[in-house]
Coordinates of C-alpha atoms and ligand atoms in Angstrom, one line a residue:
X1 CA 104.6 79.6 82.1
X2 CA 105.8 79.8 85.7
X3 CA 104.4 81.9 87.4
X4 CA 105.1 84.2 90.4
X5 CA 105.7 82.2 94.5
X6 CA 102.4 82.5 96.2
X7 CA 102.7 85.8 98.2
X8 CA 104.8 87.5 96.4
X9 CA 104.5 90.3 94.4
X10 CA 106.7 92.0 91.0
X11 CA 106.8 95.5 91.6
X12 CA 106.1 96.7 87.8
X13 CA 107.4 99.6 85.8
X14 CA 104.7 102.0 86.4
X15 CA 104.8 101.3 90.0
X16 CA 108.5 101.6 90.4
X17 CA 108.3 105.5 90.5
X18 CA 106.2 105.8 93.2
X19 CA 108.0 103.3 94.9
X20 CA 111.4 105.3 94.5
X21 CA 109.9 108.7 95.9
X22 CA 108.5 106.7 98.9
X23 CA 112.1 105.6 99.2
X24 CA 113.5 108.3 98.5
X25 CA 111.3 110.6 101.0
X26 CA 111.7 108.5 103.8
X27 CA 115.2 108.5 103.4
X28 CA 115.7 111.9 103.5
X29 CA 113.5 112.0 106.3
X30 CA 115.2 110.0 108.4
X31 CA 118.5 111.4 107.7
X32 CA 117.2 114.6 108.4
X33 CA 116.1 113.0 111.5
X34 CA 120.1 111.9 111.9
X35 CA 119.8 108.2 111.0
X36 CA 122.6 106.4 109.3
X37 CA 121.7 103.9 106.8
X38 CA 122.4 100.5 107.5
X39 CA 122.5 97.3 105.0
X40 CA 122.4 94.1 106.9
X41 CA 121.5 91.0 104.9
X42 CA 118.3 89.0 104.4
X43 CA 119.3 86.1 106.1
X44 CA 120.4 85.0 109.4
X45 CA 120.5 82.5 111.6
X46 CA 117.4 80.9 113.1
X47 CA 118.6 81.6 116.3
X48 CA 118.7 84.8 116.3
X49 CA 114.9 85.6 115.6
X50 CA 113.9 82.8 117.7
X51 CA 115.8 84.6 120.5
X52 CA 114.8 88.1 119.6
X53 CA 111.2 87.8 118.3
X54 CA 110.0 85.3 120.8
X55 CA 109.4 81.4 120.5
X56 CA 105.9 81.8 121.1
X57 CA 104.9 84.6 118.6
X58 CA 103.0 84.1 115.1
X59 CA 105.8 84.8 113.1
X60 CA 108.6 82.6 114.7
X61 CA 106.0 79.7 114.8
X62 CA 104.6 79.8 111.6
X63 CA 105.7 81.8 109.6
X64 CA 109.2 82.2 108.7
X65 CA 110.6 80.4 105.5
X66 CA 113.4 78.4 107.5
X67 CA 115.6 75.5 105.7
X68 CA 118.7 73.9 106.5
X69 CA 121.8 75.0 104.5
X70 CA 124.4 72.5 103.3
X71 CA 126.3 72.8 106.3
X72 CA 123.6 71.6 108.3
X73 CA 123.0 75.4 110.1
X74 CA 119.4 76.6 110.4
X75 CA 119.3 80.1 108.5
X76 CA 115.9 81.8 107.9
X77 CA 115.1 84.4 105.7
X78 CA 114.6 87.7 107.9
X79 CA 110.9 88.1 108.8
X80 CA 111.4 91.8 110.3
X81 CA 115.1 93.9 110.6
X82 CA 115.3 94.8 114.2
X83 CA 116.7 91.4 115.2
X84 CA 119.6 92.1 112.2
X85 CA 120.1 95.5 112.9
X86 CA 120.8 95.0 116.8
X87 CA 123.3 91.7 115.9
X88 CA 124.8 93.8 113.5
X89 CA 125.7 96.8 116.4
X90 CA 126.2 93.9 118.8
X91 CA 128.8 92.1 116.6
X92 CA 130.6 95.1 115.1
X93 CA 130.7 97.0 118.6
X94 CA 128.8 100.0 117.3
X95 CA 128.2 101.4 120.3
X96 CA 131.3 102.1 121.5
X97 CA 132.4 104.4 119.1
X98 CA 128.8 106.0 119.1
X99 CA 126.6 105.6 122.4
X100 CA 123.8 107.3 121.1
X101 CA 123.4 105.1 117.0
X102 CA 120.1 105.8 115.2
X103 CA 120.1 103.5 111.9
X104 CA 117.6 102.4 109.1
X105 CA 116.9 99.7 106.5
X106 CA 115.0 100.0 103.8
X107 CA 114.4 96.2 102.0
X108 CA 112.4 93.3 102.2
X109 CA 111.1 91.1 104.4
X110 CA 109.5 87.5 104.6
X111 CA 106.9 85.8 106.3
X112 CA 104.4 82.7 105.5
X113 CA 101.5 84.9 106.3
X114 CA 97.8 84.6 104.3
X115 CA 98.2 86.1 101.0
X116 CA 95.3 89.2 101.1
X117 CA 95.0 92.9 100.0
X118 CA 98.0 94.8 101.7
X119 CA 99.6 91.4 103.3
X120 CA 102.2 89.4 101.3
X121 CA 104.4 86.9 102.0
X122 CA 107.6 89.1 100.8
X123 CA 107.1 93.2 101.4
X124 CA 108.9 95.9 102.1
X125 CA 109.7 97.6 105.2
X126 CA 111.2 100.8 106.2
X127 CA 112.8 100.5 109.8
X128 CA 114.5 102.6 111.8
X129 CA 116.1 102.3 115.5
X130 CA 117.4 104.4 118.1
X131 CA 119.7 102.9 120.3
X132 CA 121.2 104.0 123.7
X133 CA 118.6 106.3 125.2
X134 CA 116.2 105.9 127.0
X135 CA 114.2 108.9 127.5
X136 CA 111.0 109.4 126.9
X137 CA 111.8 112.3 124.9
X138 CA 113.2 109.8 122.3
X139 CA 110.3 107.8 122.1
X140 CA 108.3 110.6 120.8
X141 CA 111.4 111.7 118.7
X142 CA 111.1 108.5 117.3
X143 CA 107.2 108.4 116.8
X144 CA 107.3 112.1 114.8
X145 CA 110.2 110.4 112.8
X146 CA 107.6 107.4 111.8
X147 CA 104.6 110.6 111.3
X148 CA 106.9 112.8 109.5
X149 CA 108.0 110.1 106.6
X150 CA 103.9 109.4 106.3
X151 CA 103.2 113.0 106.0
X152 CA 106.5 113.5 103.2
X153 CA 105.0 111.4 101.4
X154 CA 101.7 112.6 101.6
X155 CA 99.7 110.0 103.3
X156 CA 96.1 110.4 104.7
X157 CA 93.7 109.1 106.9
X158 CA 96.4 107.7 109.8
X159 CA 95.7 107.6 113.1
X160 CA 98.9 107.5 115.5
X161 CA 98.1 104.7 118.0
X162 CA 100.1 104.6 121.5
X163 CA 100.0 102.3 124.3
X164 CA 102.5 101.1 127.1
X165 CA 102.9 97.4 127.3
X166 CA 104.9 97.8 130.3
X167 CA 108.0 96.1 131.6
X168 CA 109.2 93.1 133.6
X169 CA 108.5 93.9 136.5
X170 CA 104.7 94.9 136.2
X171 CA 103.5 92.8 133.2
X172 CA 103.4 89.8 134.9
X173 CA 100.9 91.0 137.7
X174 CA 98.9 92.4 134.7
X175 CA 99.5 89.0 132.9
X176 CA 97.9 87.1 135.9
X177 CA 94.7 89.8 136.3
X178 CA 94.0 88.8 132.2
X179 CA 94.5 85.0 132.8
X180 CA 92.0 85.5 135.8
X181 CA 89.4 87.6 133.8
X182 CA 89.9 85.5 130.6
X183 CA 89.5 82.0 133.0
X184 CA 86.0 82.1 132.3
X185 CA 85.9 82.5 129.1
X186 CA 88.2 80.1 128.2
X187 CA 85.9 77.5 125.9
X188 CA 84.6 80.5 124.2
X189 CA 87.5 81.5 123.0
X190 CA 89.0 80.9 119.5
X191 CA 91.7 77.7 119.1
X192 CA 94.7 80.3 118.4
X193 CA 93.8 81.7 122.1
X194 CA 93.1 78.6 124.6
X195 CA 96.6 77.9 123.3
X196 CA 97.8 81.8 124.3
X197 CA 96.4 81.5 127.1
X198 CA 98.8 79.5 128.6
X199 CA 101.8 80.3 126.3
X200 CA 101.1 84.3 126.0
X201 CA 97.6 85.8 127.3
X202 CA 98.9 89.4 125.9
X203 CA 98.5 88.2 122.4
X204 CA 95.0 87.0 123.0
X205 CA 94.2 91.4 123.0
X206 CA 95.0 91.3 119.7
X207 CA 93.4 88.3 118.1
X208 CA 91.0 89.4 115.3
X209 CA 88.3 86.9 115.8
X210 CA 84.8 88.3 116.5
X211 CA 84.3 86.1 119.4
X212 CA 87.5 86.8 121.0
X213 CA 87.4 90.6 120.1
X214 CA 84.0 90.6 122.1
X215 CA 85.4 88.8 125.5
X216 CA 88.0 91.2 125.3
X217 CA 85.9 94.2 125.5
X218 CA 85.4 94.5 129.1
X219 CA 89.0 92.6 129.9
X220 CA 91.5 95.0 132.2
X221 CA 93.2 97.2 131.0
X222 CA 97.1 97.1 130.8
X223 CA 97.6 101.0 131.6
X224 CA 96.1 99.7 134.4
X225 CA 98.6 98.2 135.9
X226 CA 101.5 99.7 135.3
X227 CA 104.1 100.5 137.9
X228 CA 105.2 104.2 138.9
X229 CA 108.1 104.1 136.7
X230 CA 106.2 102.9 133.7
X231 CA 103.1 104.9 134.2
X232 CA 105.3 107.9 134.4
X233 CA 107.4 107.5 131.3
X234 CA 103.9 107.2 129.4
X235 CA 103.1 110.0 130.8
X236 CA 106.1 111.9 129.8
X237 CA 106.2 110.4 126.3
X238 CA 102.3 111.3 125.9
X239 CA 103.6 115.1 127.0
X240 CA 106.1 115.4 124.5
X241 CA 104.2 114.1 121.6
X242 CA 101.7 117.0 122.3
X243 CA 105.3 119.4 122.5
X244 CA 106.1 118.4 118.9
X245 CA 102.2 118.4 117.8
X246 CA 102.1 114.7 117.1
X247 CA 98.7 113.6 117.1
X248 CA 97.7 110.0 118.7
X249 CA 95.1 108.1 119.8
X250 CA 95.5 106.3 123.5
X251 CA 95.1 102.5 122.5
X252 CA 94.8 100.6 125.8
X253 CA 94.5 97.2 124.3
X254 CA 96.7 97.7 121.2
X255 CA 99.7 94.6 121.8
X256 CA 102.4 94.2 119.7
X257 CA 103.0 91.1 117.9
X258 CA 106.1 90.7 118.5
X259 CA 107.6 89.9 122.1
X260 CA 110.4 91.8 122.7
X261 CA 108.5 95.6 123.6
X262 CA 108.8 97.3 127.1
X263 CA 106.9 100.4 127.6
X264 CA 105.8 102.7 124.7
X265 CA 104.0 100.5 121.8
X266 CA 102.6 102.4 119.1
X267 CA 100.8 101.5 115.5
X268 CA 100.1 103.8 112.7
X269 CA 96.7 102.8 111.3
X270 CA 95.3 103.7 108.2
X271 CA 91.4 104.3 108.6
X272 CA 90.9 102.4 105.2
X273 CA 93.1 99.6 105.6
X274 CA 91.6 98.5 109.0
X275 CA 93.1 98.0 112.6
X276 CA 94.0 94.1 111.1
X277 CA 96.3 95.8 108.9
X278 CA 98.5 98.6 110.9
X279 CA 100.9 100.8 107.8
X280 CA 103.7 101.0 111.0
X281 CA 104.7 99.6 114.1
X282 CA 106.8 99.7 116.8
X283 CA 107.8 100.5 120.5
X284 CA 110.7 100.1 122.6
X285 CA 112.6 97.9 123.5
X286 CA 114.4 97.4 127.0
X287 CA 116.4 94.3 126.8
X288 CA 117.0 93.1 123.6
X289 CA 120.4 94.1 122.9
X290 CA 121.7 92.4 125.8
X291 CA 119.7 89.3 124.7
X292 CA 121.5 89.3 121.8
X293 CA 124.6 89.6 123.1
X294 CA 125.5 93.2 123.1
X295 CA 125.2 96.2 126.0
X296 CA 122.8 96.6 128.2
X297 CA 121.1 99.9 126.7
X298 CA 117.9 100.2 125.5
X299 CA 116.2 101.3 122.4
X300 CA 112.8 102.0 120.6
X301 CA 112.2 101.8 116.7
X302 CA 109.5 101.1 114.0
X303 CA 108.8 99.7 110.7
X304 CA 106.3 101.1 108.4
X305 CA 105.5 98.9 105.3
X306 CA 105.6 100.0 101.8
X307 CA 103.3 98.2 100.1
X308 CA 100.6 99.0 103.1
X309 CA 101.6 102.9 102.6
X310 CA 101.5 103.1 99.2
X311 CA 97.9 101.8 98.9
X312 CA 97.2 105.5 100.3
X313 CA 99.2 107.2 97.6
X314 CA 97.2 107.8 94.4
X315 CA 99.0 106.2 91.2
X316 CA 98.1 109.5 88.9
X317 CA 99.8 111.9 90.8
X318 CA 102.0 113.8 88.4
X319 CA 105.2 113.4 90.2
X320 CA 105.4 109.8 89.5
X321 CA 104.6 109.4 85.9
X322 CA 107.9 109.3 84.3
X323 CA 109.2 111.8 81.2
X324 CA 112.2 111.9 78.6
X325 CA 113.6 115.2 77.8
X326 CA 114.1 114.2 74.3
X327 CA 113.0 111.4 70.8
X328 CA 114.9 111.6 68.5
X329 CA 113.2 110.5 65.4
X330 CA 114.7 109.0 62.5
X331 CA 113.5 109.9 58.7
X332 CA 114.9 107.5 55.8
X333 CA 117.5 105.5 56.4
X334 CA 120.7 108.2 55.7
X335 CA 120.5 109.8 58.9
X336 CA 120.6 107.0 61.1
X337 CA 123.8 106.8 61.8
X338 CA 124.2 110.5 62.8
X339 CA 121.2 109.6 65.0
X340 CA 122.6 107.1 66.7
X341 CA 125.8 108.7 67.9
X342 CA 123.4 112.3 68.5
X343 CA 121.7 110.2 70.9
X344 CA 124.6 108.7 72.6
X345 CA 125.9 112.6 72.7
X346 CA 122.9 113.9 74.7
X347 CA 122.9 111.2 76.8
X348 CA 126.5 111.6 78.0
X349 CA 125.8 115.8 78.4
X350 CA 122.9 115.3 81.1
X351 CA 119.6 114.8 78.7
X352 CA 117.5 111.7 78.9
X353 CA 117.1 110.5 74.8
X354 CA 115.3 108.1 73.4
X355 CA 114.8 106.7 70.0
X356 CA 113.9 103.3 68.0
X357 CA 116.3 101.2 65.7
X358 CA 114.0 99.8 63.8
X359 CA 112.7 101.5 60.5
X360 CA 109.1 103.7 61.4
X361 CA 107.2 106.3 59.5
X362 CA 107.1 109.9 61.4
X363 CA 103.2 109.0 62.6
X364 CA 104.8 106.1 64.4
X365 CA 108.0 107.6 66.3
X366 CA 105.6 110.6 67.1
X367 CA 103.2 108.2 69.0
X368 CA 106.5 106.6 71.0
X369 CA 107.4 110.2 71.7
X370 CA 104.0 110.7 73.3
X371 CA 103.8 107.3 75.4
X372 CA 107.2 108.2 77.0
X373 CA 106.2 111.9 77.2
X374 CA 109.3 113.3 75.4
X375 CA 109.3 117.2 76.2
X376 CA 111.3 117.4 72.4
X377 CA 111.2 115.6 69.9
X378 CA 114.3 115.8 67.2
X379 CA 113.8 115.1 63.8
X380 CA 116.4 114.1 61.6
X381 CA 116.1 113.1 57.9
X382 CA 117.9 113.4 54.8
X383 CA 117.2 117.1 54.5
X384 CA 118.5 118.2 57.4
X385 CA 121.4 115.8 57.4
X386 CA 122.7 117.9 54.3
X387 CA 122.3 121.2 55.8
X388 CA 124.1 119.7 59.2
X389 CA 121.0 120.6 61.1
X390 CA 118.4 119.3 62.7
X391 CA 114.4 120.0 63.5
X392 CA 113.3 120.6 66.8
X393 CA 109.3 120.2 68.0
X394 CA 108.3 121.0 71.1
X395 CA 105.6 118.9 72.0
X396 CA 103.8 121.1 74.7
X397 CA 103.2 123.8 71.7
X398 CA 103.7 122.0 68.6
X399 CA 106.6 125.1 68.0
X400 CA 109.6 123.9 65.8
X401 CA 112.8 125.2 65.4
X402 CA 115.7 124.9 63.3
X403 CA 119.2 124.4 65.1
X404 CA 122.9 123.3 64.2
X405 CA 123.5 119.4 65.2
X406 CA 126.4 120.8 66.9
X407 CA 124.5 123.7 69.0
X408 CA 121.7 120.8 69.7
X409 CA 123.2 120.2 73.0
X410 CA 123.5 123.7 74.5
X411 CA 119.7 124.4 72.5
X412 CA 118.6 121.4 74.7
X413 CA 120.4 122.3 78.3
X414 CA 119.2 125.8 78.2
X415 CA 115.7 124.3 77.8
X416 CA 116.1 122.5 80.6
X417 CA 117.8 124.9 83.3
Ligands
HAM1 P1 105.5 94.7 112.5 O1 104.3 95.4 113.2 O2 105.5 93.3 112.6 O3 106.8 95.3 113.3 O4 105.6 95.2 111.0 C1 105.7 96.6 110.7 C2 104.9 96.8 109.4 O5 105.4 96.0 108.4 C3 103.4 96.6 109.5 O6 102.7 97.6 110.1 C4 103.1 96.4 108.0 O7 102.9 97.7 107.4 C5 104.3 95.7 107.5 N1 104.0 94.3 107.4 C6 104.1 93.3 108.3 N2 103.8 92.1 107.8 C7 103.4 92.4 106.5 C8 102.9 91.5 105.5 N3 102.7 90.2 105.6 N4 102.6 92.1 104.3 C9 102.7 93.4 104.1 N5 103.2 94.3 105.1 C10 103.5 93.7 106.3 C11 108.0 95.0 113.0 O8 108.4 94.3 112.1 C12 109.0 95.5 114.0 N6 110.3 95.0 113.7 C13 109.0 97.0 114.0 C14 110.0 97.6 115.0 C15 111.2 98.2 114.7 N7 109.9 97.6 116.3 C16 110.9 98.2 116.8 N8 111.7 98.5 115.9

């Protein structure tokens, strides 16, 4: 047998509702929010990550599934959709014809991370990006977007995390107070880090090894350092999430792994799941576009992973288990033709129908009818072929009624509306 890529995961019939309402709420949540869907495709050029992500993060130095097309091009298999989505507005102008765009994607996403509980190597992110304002009003806009889809869909136990990470101008003076602070601690810390430390001393805040997570206890403190500008937009962003009732948590040492954030950070953590493995992230983004070759505006977004947020959502709930309004059970083999078209009728007039080819006693089709929870079931056999009529059980009472094969469809939508 061969068997599933390490990493990956089949998302299985009885999962696949809950997975659609998920979708399906955060869509409408967004839109409700005034996002516009956007489909941009799984792959790109290498480039384009390496420029948008940063050279010297995890994901663009280890972990992205990269290979060399026939034409000799590096493309790589998207490991996150905000570098896509800003090419896309780059390449297609987007902005011009709307200056303020807010747009999501809803697919999936690769990266050569360790397999474990709630991290794959392909999974599913919803991500959504405003574009082309930058007030701080928006950034909380943007975090009650990310709350709002979590609470839809009924998600508990998060805790918003914010944090400002700062800009150009004042990260490197807090980049030089942490290389100062960390100096001594250098040969204590883990391999990943004495490496950091020279490439990108932020990340080292958010390395999970004990040793590391220790030193930087009592390291300083980004908020910290902030200039005026930055210091006040926190403020103002921190103001406006307590407007709209957003709850959060201050995070002071919370970095994002991914380089291209200025200002507002922010991580939606489920208590269960663990600080290692955040449901949502995001933050804004200052310069990005215009790295990528578009305007020079700004913009702030997040992603929130599916698989992550549907580890919160029980499986039982009722809304996701799945139901057929009607079986239609054969009896002998006279009626099956008229059974066959009858189904084919309901199914073209609105009414989900179900039935089985293959020659069954009563008992039998009756247990189908109960694994795919058929409201009805019809029953159909010689007898009531003569008479041009057909039984009808209703499988919540056990109440049956007689009714003309051709009043079965109106018998059936009036049961339904
Ligand atoms: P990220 O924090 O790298 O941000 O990923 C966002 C979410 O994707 C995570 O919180 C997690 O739920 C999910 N995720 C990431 N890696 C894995 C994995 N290996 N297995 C399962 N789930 C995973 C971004 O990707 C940014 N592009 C978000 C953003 C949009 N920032 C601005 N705009």
């Amino acid at each position: 047998m061969i068997r599933l890529v390490k990493g990956f995961h089949d998302i299985l019939p009885d999962e696949t509702p809950k997975w659609s309402f998920i979708i399906a709420t955060a869509r409408s949540t967004l839109e409700r929010f005034g996002f516009r869907e956007l489909i941009p495709p799984i792959m790109e050029r290498t480039e384009l990550f390496e420029r948008g992500i940063g050279e010297v993060t995890d994901i663009v130095e280890k972990e992205m599934y990269t290979f060399v097309d026939l034409g000799g091009e590096s493309l790589s298999l998207r490991p996150e959709a905000t570098a896509g989505t800003l090419r896309a507005v780059a390449e297609h102008s987007l902005l011009k014809r709307e200056p303020v765009l807010k747009l999501y994607t809803i697919g999936p996403m690769f990266r050569r991370e360790r397999p474990s509980k709630g991290r794959f190597r392909q999974f599913f992110q919803i991500n959504a990006e405003v574009l082309g304002d930058d007030s701080p009003f928006t950034d909380a806009e943007t975090i009650a977007a990310a709350h709002s889809i979590m609470t839809n869909i009924g998600a508990k136990n998060l805790v918003m995390e914010i944090n400002s990470v700062g800009c150009p101008k004042c990260r490197p003076v807090f980049r030089r107070v942490l290389r100062e602070f960390l100096e001594k601690y250098l040969d204590q810390l883990c391999e990943d880090c004495q490496r950091r430390y020279n490439t990108n001393p932020l990340r080292i805040l958010d390395c999970k090894v004990p040793k590391c997570v220790e030193i930087v206890q009592n390291a300083p403190l980004i908020t910290d350092s902030l200039d005026e500008d930055c210091r006040e937009h926190f403020d103002a962003v921190r103001r406006a999430l307590e407007l709209l009732d957003i709850p959060y948590r201050n995070e002071p040492r919370m970095v994002r792994g991914l380089d291209y954030y200025t200002r507002t950070a922010f991580e939606i953590v489920d208590s269960e799941l663990g600080k290692s493995k955040a449901v949502g992230g995001g933050g804004r983004y200052d310069s990005l576009l215009k790295e990528l070759g578009g305007p020079d505006v700004s913009g702030i977004g997040f992603a929130i992973g599916l698989e992550r947020l549907s580890i919160g959502i029980p499986e039982d709930d009722l809304d996701f288990v799945p139901s057929m309004d009607v079986y239609v059970a054969v009896i002998g083999q006279k009626a099956r033709e008229t059974a066959f078209r009858l189904v084919n009728t309901l199914r073209r007039a609105g009414i989900s129908a179900e039935t089985r080819h293959s020659d069954m006693s009563l008992k039998a089709q009756m247990k189908v009818a109960d694994r795919i929870r058929a409201r009805s079931v019809i029953m159909l056999g010689d007898d009531e072929l003569g008479r041009n009529e057909v039984t009808v059980r209703k499988m919540a009472t056990g109440e049956q009624t007689t009714v003309k094969i051709d009043e079965i469809v109106t018998y059936l939508q009036g049961d339904k509306s």
